[in-house]
Short mmCIF file of C-alpha atoms in Angstrom, two decimals:
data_model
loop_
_atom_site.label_atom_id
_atom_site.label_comp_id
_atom_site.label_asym_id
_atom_site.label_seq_id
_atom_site.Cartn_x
_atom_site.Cartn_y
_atom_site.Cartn_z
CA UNK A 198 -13.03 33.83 -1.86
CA UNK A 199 -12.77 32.74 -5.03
CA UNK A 200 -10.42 35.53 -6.42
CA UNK A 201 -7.51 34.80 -3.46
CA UNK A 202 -4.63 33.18 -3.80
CA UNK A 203 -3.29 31.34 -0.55
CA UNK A 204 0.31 31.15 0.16
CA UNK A 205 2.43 28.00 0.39
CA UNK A 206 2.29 28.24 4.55
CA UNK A 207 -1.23 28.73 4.69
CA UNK A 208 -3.80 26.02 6.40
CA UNK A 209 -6.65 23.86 5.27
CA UNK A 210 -9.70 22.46 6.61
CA UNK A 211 -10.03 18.87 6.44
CA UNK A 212 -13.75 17.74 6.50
CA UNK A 213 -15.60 17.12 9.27
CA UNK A 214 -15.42 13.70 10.70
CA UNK A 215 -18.77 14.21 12.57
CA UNK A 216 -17.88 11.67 15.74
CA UNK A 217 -20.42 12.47 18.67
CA UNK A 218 -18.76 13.67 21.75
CA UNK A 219 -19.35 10.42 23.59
CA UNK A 220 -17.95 8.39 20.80
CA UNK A 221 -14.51 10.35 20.70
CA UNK A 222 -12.35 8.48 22.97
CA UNK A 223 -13.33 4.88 21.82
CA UNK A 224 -12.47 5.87 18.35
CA UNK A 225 -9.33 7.21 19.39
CA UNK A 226 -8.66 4.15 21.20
CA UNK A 227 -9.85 2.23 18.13
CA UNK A 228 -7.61 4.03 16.04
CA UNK A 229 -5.33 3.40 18.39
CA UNK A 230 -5.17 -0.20 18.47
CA UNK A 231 -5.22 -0.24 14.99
CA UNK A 232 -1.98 1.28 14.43
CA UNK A 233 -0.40 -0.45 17.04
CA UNK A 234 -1.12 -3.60 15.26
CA UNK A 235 -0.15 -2.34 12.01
CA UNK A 236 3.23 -1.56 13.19
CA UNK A 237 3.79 -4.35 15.66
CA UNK A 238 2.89 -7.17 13.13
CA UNK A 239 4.47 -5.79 10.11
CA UNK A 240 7.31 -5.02 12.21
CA UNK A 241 7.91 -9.46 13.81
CA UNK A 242 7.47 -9.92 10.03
CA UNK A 243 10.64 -7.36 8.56
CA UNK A 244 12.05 -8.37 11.87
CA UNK A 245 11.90 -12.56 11.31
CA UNK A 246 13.31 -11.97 7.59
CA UNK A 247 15.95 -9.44 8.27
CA UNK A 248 17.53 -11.87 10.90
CA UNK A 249 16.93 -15.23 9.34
CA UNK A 250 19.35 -16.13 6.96
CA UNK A 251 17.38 -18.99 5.87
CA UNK A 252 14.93 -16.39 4.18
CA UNK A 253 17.14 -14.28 2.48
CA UNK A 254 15.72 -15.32 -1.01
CA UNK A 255 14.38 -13.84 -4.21
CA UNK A 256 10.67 -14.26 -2.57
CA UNK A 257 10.96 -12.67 0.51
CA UNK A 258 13.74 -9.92 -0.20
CA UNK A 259 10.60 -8.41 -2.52
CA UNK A 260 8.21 -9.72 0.18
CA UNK A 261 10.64 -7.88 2.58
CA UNK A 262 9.48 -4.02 0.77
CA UNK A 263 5.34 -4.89 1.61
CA UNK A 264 5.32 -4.12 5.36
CA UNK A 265 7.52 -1.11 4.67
CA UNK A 266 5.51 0.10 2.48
CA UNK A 267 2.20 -0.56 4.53
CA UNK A 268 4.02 0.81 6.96
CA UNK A 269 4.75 4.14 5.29
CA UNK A 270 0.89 4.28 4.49
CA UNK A 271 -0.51 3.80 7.75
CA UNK A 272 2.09 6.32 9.16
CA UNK A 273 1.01 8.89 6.74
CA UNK A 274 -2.56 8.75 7.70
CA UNK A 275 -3.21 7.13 11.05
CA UNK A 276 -1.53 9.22 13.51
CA UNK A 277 -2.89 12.63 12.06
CA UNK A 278 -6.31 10.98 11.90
CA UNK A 279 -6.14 9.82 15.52
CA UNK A 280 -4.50 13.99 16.72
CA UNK A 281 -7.43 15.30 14.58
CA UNK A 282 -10.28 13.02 16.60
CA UNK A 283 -8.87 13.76 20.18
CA UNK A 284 -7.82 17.60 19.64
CA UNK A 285 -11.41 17.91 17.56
CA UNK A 286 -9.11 20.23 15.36
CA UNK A 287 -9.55 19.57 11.16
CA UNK A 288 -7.07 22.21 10.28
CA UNK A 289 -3.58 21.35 8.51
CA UNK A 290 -0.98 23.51 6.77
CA UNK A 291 -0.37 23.16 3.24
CA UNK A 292 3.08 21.85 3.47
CA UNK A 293 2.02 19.39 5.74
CA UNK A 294 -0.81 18.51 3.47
CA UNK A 295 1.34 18.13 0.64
CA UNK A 296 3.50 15.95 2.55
CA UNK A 297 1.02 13.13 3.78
CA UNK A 298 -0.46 13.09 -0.05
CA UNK A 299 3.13 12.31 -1.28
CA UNK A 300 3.07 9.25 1.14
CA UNK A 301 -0.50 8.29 0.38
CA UNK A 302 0.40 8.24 -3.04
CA UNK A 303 3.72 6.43 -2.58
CA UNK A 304 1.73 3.70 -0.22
CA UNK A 305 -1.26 3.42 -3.04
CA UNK A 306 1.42 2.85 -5.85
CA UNK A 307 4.33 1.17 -4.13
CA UNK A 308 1.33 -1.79 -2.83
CA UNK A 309 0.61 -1.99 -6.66
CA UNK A 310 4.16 -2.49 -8.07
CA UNK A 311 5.39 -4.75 -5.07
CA UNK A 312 2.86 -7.01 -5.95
CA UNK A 313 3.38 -6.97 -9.33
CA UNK A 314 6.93 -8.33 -9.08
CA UNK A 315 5.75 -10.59 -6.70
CA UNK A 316 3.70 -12.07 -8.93
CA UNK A 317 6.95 -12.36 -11.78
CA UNK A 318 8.81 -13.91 -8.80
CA UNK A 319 6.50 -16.68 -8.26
CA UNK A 320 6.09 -17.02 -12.20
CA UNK A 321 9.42 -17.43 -12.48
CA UNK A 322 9.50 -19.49 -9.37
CA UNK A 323 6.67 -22.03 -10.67
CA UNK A 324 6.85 -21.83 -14.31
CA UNK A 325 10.84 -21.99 -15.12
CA UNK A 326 11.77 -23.72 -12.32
CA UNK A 327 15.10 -24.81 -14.03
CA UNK A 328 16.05 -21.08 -14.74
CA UNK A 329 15.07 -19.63 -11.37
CA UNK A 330 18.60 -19.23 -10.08
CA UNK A 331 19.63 -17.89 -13.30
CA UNK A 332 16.96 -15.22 -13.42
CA UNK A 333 16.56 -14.11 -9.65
CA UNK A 334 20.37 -13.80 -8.74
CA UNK A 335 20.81 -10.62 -6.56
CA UNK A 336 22.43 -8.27 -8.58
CA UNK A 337 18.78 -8.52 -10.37
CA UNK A 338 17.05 -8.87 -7.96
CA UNK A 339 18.40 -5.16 -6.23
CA UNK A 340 17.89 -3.92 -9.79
CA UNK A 341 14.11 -4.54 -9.36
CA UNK A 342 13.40 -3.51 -5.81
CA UNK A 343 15.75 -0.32 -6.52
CA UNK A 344 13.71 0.29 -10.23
CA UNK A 345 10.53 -0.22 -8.19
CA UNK A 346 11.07 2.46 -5.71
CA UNK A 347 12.97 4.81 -8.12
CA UNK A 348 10.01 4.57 -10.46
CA UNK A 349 6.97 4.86 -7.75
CA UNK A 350 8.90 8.14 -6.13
CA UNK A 351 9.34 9.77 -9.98
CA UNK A 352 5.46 9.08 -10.15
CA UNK A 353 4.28 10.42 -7.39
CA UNK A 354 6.66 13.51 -7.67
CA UNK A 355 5.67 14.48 -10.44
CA UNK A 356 2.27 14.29 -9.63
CA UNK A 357 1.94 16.18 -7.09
CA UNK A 358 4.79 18.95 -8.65
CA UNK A 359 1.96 19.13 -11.21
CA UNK A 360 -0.51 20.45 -8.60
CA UNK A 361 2.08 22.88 -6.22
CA UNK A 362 2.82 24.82 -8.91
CA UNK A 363 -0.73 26.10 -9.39
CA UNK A 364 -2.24 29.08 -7.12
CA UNK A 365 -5.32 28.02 -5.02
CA UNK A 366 -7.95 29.79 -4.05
CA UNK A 367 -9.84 27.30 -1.19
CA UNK A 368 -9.00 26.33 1.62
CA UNK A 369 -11.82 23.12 2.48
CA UNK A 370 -9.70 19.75 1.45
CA UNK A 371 -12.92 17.68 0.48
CA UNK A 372 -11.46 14.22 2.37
CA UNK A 373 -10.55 13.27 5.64
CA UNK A 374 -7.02 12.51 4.49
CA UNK A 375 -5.01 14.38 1.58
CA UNK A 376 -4.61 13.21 -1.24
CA UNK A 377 -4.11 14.53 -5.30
CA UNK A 378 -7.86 14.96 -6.06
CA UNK A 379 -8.29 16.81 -2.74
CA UNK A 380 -5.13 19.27 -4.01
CA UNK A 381 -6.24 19.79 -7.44
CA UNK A 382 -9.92 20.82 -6.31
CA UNK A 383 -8.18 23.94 -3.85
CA UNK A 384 -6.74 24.77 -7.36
CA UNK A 385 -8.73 28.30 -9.29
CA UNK A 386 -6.67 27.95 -12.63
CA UNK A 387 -6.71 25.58 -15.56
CA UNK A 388 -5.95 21.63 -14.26
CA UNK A 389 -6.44 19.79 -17.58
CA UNK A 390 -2.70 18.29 -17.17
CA UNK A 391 -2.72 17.29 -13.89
CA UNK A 392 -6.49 15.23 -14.67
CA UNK A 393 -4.62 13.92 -17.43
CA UNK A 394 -1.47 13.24 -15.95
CA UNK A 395 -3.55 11.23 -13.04
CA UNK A 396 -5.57 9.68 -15.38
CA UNK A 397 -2.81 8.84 -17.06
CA UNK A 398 -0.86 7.17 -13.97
CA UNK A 399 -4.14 5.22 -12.82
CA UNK A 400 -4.67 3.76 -15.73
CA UNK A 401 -1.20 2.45 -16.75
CA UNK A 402 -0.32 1.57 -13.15
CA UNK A 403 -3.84 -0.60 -13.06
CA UNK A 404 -2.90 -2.00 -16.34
CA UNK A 405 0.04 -2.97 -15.40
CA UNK A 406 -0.80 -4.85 -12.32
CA UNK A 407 -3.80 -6.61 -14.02
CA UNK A 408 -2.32 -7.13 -16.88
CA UNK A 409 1.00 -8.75 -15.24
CA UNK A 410 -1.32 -10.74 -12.22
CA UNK A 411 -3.83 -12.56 -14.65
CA UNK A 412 -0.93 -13.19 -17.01
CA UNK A 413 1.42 -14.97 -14.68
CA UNK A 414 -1.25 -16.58 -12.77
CA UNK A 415 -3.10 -18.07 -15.66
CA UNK A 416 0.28 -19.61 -16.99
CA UNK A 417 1.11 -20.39 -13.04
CA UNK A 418 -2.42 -22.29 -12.98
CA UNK A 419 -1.52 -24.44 -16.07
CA UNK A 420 1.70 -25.45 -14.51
CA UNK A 421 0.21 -26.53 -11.92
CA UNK A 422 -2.52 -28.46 -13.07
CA UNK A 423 0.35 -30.07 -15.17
CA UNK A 424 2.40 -31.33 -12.19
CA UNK A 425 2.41 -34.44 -10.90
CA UNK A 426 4.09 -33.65 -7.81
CA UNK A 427 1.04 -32.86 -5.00
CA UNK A 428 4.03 -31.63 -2.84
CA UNK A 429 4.52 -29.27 -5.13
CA UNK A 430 1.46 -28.09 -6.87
CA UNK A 431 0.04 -27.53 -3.17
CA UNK A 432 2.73 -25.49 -2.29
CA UNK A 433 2.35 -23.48 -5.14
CA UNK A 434 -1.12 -22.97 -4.64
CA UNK A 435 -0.72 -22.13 -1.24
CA UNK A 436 1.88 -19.51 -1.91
CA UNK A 437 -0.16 -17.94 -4.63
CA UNK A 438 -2.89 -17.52 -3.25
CA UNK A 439 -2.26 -15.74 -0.31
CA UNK A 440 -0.56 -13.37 -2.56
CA UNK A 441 -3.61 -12.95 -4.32
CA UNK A 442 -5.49 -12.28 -1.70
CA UNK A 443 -3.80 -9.24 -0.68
CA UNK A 444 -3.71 -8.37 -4.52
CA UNK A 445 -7.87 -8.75 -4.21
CA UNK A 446 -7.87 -6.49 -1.27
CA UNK A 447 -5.97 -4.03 -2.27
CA UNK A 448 -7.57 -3.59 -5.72
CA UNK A 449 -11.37 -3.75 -4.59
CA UNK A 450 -10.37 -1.39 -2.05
CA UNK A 451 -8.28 1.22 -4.59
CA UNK A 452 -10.91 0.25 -7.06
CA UNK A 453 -13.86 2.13 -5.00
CA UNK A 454 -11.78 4.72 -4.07
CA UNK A 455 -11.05 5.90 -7.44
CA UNK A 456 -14.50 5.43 -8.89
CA UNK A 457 -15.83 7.13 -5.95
CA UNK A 458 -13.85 10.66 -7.11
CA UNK A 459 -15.03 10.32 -10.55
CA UNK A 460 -18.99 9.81 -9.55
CA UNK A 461 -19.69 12.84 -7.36
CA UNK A 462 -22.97 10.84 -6.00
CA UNK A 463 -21.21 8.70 -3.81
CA UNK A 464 -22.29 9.11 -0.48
CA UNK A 465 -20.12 10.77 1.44
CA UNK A 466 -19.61 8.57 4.51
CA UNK A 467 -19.23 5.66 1.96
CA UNK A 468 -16.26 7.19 0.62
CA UNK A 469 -14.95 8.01 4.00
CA UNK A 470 -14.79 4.30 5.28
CA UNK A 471 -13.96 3.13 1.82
CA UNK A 472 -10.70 5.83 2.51
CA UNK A 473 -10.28 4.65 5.52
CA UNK A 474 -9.92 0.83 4.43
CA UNK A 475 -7.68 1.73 2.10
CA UNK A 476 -5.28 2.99 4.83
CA UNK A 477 -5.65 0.43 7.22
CA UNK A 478 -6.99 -2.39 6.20
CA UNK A 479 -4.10 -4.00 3.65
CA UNK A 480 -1.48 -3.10 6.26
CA UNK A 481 -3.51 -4.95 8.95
CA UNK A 482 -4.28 -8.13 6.99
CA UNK A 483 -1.01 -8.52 5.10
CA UNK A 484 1.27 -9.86 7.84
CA UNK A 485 -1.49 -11.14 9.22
CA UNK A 486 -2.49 -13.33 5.94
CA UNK A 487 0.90 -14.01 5.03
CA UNK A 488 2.59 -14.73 8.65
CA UNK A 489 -0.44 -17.47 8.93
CA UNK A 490 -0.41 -18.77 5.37
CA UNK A 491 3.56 -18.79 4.55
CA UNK A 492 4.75 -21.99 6.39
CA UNK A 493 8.49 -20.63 6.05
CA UNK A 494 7.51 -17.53 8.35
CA UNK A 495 5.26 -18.70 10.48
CA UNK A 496 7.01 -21.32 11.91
CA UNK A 497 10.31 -18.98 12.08
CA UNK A 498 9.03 -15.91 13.98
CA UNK A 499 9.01 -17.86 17.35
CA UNK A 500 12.63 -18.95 17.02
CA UNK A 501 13.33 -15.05 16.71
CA UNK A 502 11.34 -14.17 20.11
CA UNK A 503 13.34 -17.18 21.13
CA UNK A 504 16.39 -16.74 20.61
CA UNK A 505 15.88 -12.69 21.96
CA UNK A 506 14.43 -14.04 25.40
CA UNK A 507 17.64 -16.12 25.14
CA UNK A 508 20.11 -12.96 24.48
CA UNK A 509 17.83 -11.12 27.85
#
């Protein structure tokens, strides 16, 4: 087995998801639900700022590209997850393989950058209050979201050009989902530059996003502790922290998952949920967190049902 060299159209074996027969249909069902929640929620939210005028600002232009891309992430995984438990069938092509990793990847590292300029937005926002206007017009403020996406599809291309370039010889994709590890372990040559080329990415992707978040929110904490204004400083607070609370998610979540491929002693069905959550559980909470926290949406996404039972 070892000496063959599969072609590009040939298929792989996910691993076994070991659901009972009696258990099938409610996780279907579960998995189900899920996704329907994913996509109806973060849908009233890109819905409620697309047609509100009054929200077409810095903040939730760049708040505008987080349920598209927890949308993109649950799409890549949920739906094959949910074919694979009903059919009982663990078998995927290559291409299509390839495919769902490039959107896992794009998900993983789009969540990381979005929140990142998030957090300059409300730095900006809180700490040079004066300037804001000046900063965040909207010829910068397309520059960033079009940067952010240019750079997180370069990424991920290259990453995963790194690995289809190499000839495999396996066929058993050690993950319920795919993803670059699972790739680069079908691979028989020499993958020194794609482990350092992920290594690489993880770190200075990580670094980036910690290094940006406790920056801006230490110098976001002072400001606020400095105002006088409780209006304000609550509103602030508010704001900020139920951005960091998706930033927390996300990050313990990612966190696990990584460490998990570099300690082969994980258990296995640890890593499984933790791959699952990773998935699912961001792009269930985030409108969730944010449609409840963020007075400015909350109280407008009944005047959009509104005003379409209105149009009816």
């Amino acid at each position: 087995m070892d000496n063959i060299s599969f072609n590009s159209s040939s298929m792989l074996s996910l691993e076994k998801l070991n659901i009972p027969p009696n258990v099938v249909y409610p996780a279907f069902f579960l998995g189900l639900l899920n996704y329907c929640i994913i996509v109806l929620c973060n849908s009233i939210i890109l819905l409620t700022i697309a047609r509100d005028k009054n929200l077409y600002q810095p903040m939730y232009i760049l708040f505008f590209n987080m349920p598209v891309n927890d949308l993109i992430g649950a799409t890549a995984f949920l739906p094959q997850l949910m074919k694979e438990i009903l059919l009982d069938s663990r078998s995927i092509s290559y291409p299509a393989c390839v495919t769902q990793a490039f959107f896992v990847h794009l998900y993983a590292v789009g969540s990381v950058l979005i929140l990142t300029a998030m957090a300059y937005d409300r730095y900006v926002a809180i700490c040079l209050p004066l300037m804001y206007n000046s900063i965040m017009t909207n010829s910068y403020l397309m520059k960033m979201i079009i940067l952010l996406w240019s750079v997180d599809f370069i990424l991920i291309t290259v990453l995963l050009s790194l690995v289809v370039r190499l000839p495999r010889c396996r066929s058993l994709i050690s993950n319920i989902y795919c993803d670059n590890p699972s790739l680069v372990a079908l691979v028989c040559s020499d993958t020194s530059i794609n482990n350092i080329y992920g290594l690489f990415l993880t770190a200075v992707v990580q670094a980036l996003a910690l290094g940006s978040v406790l920056y801006t929110y230490m110098q976001i904490l002072y400001t606020c502790l400095r105002n006088k204004h409780s209006d304000a400083r609550s509103k602030a607070v508010q704001t900020c922290t139920t951005h960091l609370v998706s930033f927390v998610i996300l990050e313990i979540t990612s966190f696990y998952k990584i460490l998990s491929y570099r300690f082969e002693k994980t258990p296995s069905y640890i890593s499984k949920v933790v791959g699952v959550l990773v998935l699912t559980f961001p792009p269930t909470l985030n409108p969730i967190i944010y449609g409840l926290k963020i007075k400015e949406i909350r109280t407008r996404i009944p005047l959009i049902f509104r005003r379409k039972v209105a149009h009816i």
